[in-house]
PDB file of C-alpha atoms and ligand atoms in Angstrom:
ATOM      1  CA  MET A1232     -20.491 -14.838 -15.011  1.00 89.00           C
ATOM      2  CA  LYS A1233     -19.750 -13.123 -18.247  1.00 91.00           C
ATOM      3  CA  ASN A1234     -16.484 -12.952 -20.201  1.00 95.00           C
ATOM      4  CA  ILE A1235     -12.934 -13.169 -18.963  1.00 97.00           C
ATOM      5  CA  GLU A1236     -12.337  -9.492 -18.286  1.00 97.00           C
ATOM      6  CA  HIS A1237      -8.613  -9.713 -17.760  1.00 97.00           C
ATOM      7  CA  ILE A1238      -5.779 -12.006 -16.841  1.00 98.00           C
ATOM      8  CA  GLY A1239      -3.348 -10.760 -14.195  1.00 97.00           C
ATOM      9  CA  ILE A1240       0.327 -11.542 -14.682  1.00 98.00           C
ATOM     10  CA  ALA A1241       2.815 -10.949 -11.835  1.00 98.00           C
ATOM     11  CA  VAL A1242       6.099  -9.499 -12.919  1.00 98.00           C
ATOM     12  CA  LYS A1243       9.313  -8.389 -11.226  1.00 97.00           C
ATOM     13  CA  ASP A1244      10.248  -5.474 -13.415  1.00 97.00           C
ATOM     14  CA  LEU A1245       7.237  -3.496 -14.722  1.00 97.00           C
ATOM     15  CA  ASN A1246       9.306  -1.398 -17.207  1.00 96.00           C
ATOM     16  CA  ALA A1247      11.005  -4.418 -18.795  1.00 97.00           C
ATOM     17  CA  SER A1248       7.623  -6.250 -18.984  1.00 98.00           C
ATOM     18  CA  LYS A1249       6.057  -3.253 -20.463  1.00 98.00           C
ATOM     19  CA  ASP A1250       8.364  -3.423 -23.442  1.00 98.00           C
ATOM     20  CA  LEU A1251       8.026  -7.212 -23.703  1.00 98.00           C
ATOM     21  CA  PHE A1252       4.257  -7.134 -23.684  1.00 98.00           C
ATOM     22  CA  SER A1253       3.988  -4.150 -25.974  1.00 98.00           C
ATOM     23  CA  ALA A1254       6.059  -6.111 -28.558  1.00 98.00           C
ATOM     24  CA  LEU A1255       4.218  -9.331 -27.847  1.00 97.00           C
ATOM     25  CA  LEU A1256       0.656  -7.878 -28.111  1.00 97.00           C
ATOM     26  CA  ASN A1257       1.638  -5.234 -30.717  1.00 97.00           C
ATOM     27  CA  THR A1258      -0.037  -2.523 -28.697  1.00 97.00           C
ATOM     28  CA  LYS A1259       0.929  -0.035 -26.019  1.00 97.00           C
ATOM     29  CA  PRO A1260      -0.670  -0.165 -22.509  1.00 98.00           C
ATOM     30  CA  TYR A1261      -3.709   2.131 -22.314  1.00 96.00           C
ATOM     31  CA  LYS A1262      -3.476   2.603 -18.481  1.00 95.00           C
ATOM     32  CA  SER A1263      -1.051   2.530 -15.685  1.00 96.00           C
ATOM     33  CA  GLU A1264      -2.442   2.677 -12.155  1.00 94.00           C
ATOM     34  CA  GLU A1265      -1.032   2.229  -8.657  1.00 94.00           C
ATOM     35  CA  VAL A1266      -3.241   0.645  -6.019  1.00 89.00           C
ATOM     36  CA  VAL A1267      -1.637   2.007  -2.889  1.00 90.00           C
ATOM     37  CA  SER A1268      -3.732  -0.096  -0.447  1.00 85.00           C
ATOM     38  CA  GLU A1269      -2.470  -3.358  -2.130  1.00 88.00           C
ATOM     39  CA  GLY A1270       1.115  -2.279  -2.691  1.00 94.00           C
ATOM     40  CA  VAL A1271       0.617  -2.851  -6.384  1.00 95.00           C
ATOM     41  CA  GLU A1272       1.545  -1.171  -9.599  1.00 96.00           C
ATOM     42  CA  THR A1273      -0.436  -2.155 -12.663  1.00 96.00           C
ATOM     43  CA  LEU A1274      -0.382  -1.735 -16.426  1.00 97.00           C
ATOM     44  CA  PHE A1275      -3.241  -2.633 -18.688  1.00 97.00           C
ATOM     45  CA  PHE A1276      -3.216  -3.762 -22.204  1.00 98.00           C
ATOM     46  CA  LYS A1277      -6.221  -4.258 -24.396  1.00 97.00           C
ATOM     47  CA  THR A1278      -6.377  -7.403 -26.623  1.00 94.00           C
ATOM     48  CA  GLY A1279      -9.792  -7.512 -28.294  1.00 92.00           C
ATOM     49  CA  GLU A1280     -12.435  -8.013 -25.620  1.00 90.00           C
ATOM     50  CA  THR A1281     -10.005  -9.061 -22.935  1.00 95.00           C
ATOM     51  CA  LYS A1282      -7.232  -7.174 -21.067  1.00 97.00           C
ATOM     52  CA  VAL A1283      -3.890  -8.157 -19.735  1.00 98.00           C
ATOM     53  CA  GLU A1284      -3.052  -6.696 -16.392  1.00 97.00           C
ATOM     54  CA  LEU A1285       0.644  -6.692 -15.403  1.00 98.00           C
ATOM     55  CA  LEU A1286       1.207  -6.466 -11.730  1.00 97.00           C
ATOM     56  CA  ALA A1287       4.358  -5.491  -9.808  1.00 98.00           C
ATOM     57  CA  ALA A1288       4.978  -4.990  -6.118  1.00 98.00           C
ATOM     58  CA  THR A1289       5.680  -1.570  -4.642  1.00 97.00           C
ATOM     59  CA  ASN A1290       6.765  -2.845  -1.277  1.00 95.00           C
ATOM     60  CA  ALA A1291       7.919  -6.078   0.296  1.00 94.00           C
ATOM     61  CA  ASP A1292       4.622  -6.674   2.099  1.00 94.00           C
ATOM     62  CA  SER A1293       2.558  -6.554  -1.167  1.00 95.00           C
ATOM     63  CA  PRO A1294       0.715  -9.773  -2.013  1.00 93.00           C
ATOM     64  CA  ILE A1295       2.558  -9.598  -5.413  1.00 96.00           C
ATOM     65  CA  ALA A1296       5.898  -9.614  -3.721  1.00 97.00           C
ATOM     66  CA  LYS A1297       4.877 -12.732  -1.696  1.00 96.00           C
ATOM     67  CA  PHE A1298       3.497 -14.332  -4.866  1.00 96.00           C
ATOM     68  CA  LEU A1299       6.777 -13.696  -6.764  1.00 97.00           C
ATOM     69  CA  GLU A1300       8.758 -15.115  -3.808  1.00 97.00           C
ATOM     70  CA  LYS A1301       6.727 -18.269  -3.683  1.00 95.00           C
ATOM     71  CA  LYS A1302       5.963 -18.979  -7.373  1.00 95.00           C
ATOM     72  CA  GLY A1303       8.035 -16.575  -9.453  1.00 97.00           C
ATOM     73  CA  GLU A1304       6.675 -14.626 -12.399  1.00 98.00           C
ATOM     74  CA  GLY A1305       3.573 -15.857 -14.189  1.00 98.00           C
ATOM     75  CA  ILE A1306      -0.266 -15.903 -14.196  1.00 97.00           C
ATOM     76  CA  HIS A1307      -1.437 -14.509 -10.912  1.00 97.00           C
ATOM     77  CA  HIS A1308      -5.288 -14.454 -11.438  1.00 97.00           C
ATOM     78  CA  ILE A1309      -8.083 -14.672 -13.916  1.00 98.00           C
ATOM     79  CA  ALA A1310     -10.856 -12.086 -13.628  1.00 97.00           C
ATOM     80  CA  PHE A1311     -14.359 -12.679 -14.778  1.00 98.00           C
ATOM     81  CA  GLU A1312     -16.842  -9.875 -15.387  1.00 97.00           C
ATOM     82  CA  VAL A1313     -20.091 -10.076 -13.418  1.00 97.00           C
ATOM     83  CA  GLU A1314     -23.305  -8.076 -13.661  1.00 96.00           C
ATOM     84  CA  ASP A1315     -24.052  -7.877  -9.953  1.00 97.00           C
ATOM     85  CA  ILE A1316     -21.057  -8.456  -7.736  1.00 98.00           C
ATOM     86  CA  GLU A1317     -22.921  -8.635  -4.413  1.00 97.00           C
ATOM     87  CA  ALA A1318     -25.278 -11.217  -5.812  1.00 97.00           C
ATOM     88  CA  GLU A1319     -22.488 -13.174  -7.319  1.00 98.00           C
ATOM     89  CA  ILE A1320     -20.602 -13.321  -3.929  1.00 98.00           C
ATOM     90  CA  LEU A1321     -23.781 -14.647  -2.233  1.00 97.00           C
ATOM     91  CA  ARG A1322     -24.253 -17.222  -5.013  1.00 97.00           C
ATOM     92  CA  LEU A1323     -20.683 -18.396  -4.874  1.00 97.00           C
ATOM     93  CA  GLU A1324     -20.805 -18.677  -1.032  1.00 97.00           C
ATOM     94  CA  SER A1325     -23.975 -20.626  -1.261  1.00 97.00           C
ATOM     95  CA  GLU A1326     -22.174 -23.049  -3.692  1.00 97.00           C
ATOM     96  CA  GLY A1327     -19.531 -23.572  -1.070  1.00 97.00           C
ATOM     97  CA  PHE A1328     -16.807 -21.435  -2.520  1.00 97.00           C
ATOM     98  CA  LYS A1329     -14.449 -19.599  -0.182  1.00 97.00           C
ATOM     99  CA  LEU A1330     -14.338 -15.893  -0.734  1.00 97.00           C
ATOM    100  CA  ILE A1331     -11.256 -13.889   0.270  1.00 96.00           C
ATOM    101  CA  ASN A1332     -13.392 -10.740   0.023  1.00 95.00           C
ATOM    102  CA  LYS A1333     -16.928 -11.086   1.218  1.00 95.00           C
ATOM    103  CA  THR A1334     -17.678  -7.507   0.400  1.00 96.00           C
ATOM    104  CA  PRO A1335     -16.399  -5.906  -2.913  1.00 97.00           C
ATOM    105  CA  LYS A1336     -13.268  -3.643  -2.649  1.00 93.00           C
ATOM    106  CA  ASP A1337     -12.008  -1.076  -5.039  1.00 89.00           C
ATOM    107  CA  GLY A1338      -9.650  -2.432  -7.639  1.00 88.00           C
ATOM    108  CA  ALA A1339      -7.722  -0.927 -10.520  1.00 87.00           C
ATOM    109  CA  ASP A1340      -9.240   0.096 -13.754  1.00 88.00           C
ATOM    110  CA  ASN A1341     -12.457   1.501 -12.289  1.00 91.00           C
ATOM    111  CA  LYS A1342     -13.602  -1.788 -10.947  1.00 93.00           C
ATOM    112  CA  ARG A1343     -15.193  -3.249  -7.809  1.00 96.00           C
ATOM    113  CA  ILE A1344     -13.583  -6.593  -7.168  1.00 95.00           C
ATOM    114  CA  ALA A1345     -13.562  -9.730  -5.017  1.00 97.00           C
ATOM    115  CA  PHE A1346     -11.286 -12.758  -4.927  1.00 96.00           C
ATOM    116  CA  LEU A1347     -12.002 -16.376  -4.373  1.00 97.00           C
ATOM    117  CA  HIS A1348      -9.607 -18.441  -2.355  1.00 95.00           C
ATOM    118  CA  PRO A1349      -7.475 -20.588  -4.695  1.00 94.00           C
ATOM    119  CA  LYS A1350      -7.873 -23.497  -2.377  1.00 94.00           C
ATOM    120  CA  SER A1351     -11.596 -23.681  -3.303  1.00 94.00           C
ATOM    121  CA  THR A1352     -10.875 -23.280  -7.112  1.00 96.00           C
ATOM    122  CA  ASN A1353      -8.207 -25.846  -8.013  1.00 96.00           C
ATOM    123  CA  GLY A1354      -5.338 -23.592  -7.190  1.00 94.00           C
ATOM    124  CA  VAL A1355      -6.360 -20.718  -9.491  1.00 96.00           C
ATOM    125  CA  LEU A1356      -6.895 -17.315  -8.041  1.00 96.00           C
ATOM    126  CA  ILE A1357     -10.175 -16.083  -9.379  1.00 98.00           C
ATOM    127  CA  GLU A1358     -11.329 -12.393  -9.380  1.00 97.00           C
ATOM    128  CA  ILE A1359     -14.783 -11.327 -10.075  1.00 98.00           C
ATOM    129  CA  CYS A1360     -15.250  -7.721 -11.163  1.00 97.00           C
ATOM    130  CA  GLN A1361     -17.909  -5.220 -11.923  1.00 98.00           C
ATOM    131  CA  GLU A1362     -17.433  -1.857 -13.553  1.00 95.00           C
ATOM    132  CA  ARG A1363     -17.843   0.976 -10.940  1.00 93.00           C
ATOM    133  CA  VAL A1364     -20.630   3.409 -11.914  1.00 85.00           C
TER     134      VAL A1364
HETATM  135 ZN1   ZN B2732      -7.384  -8.166 -11.667  1.00 89.54          ZN
END
């Protein structure tokens, strides 16, 4: 795996958090994007080599809505950049990790992504991502 590509943070109110993180990071978000299939609205900030992704739910069935209900606002996932996502999925499976997505799916910010099950990673939701070409 390569660098931490981004950290995903679940928030209740995307507009309020936009102002908060703009002030915190001293930069405006460079992208906002809705992932309709996931029921998620996102905002991306660039902080050096790494990004911060704010995630808010657009409907009650969204995984983010469920996360907020269970755990409240906070860090939702950590995303590592990989060179070859298919090969990385196979490698992780052979190491005994549980994959939520055994084939990559389309994520926000022009990425193909897959999630590992937090039960196999000490409770941390890990995303692996590769730039879509
Ligand atoms: Zn992410």
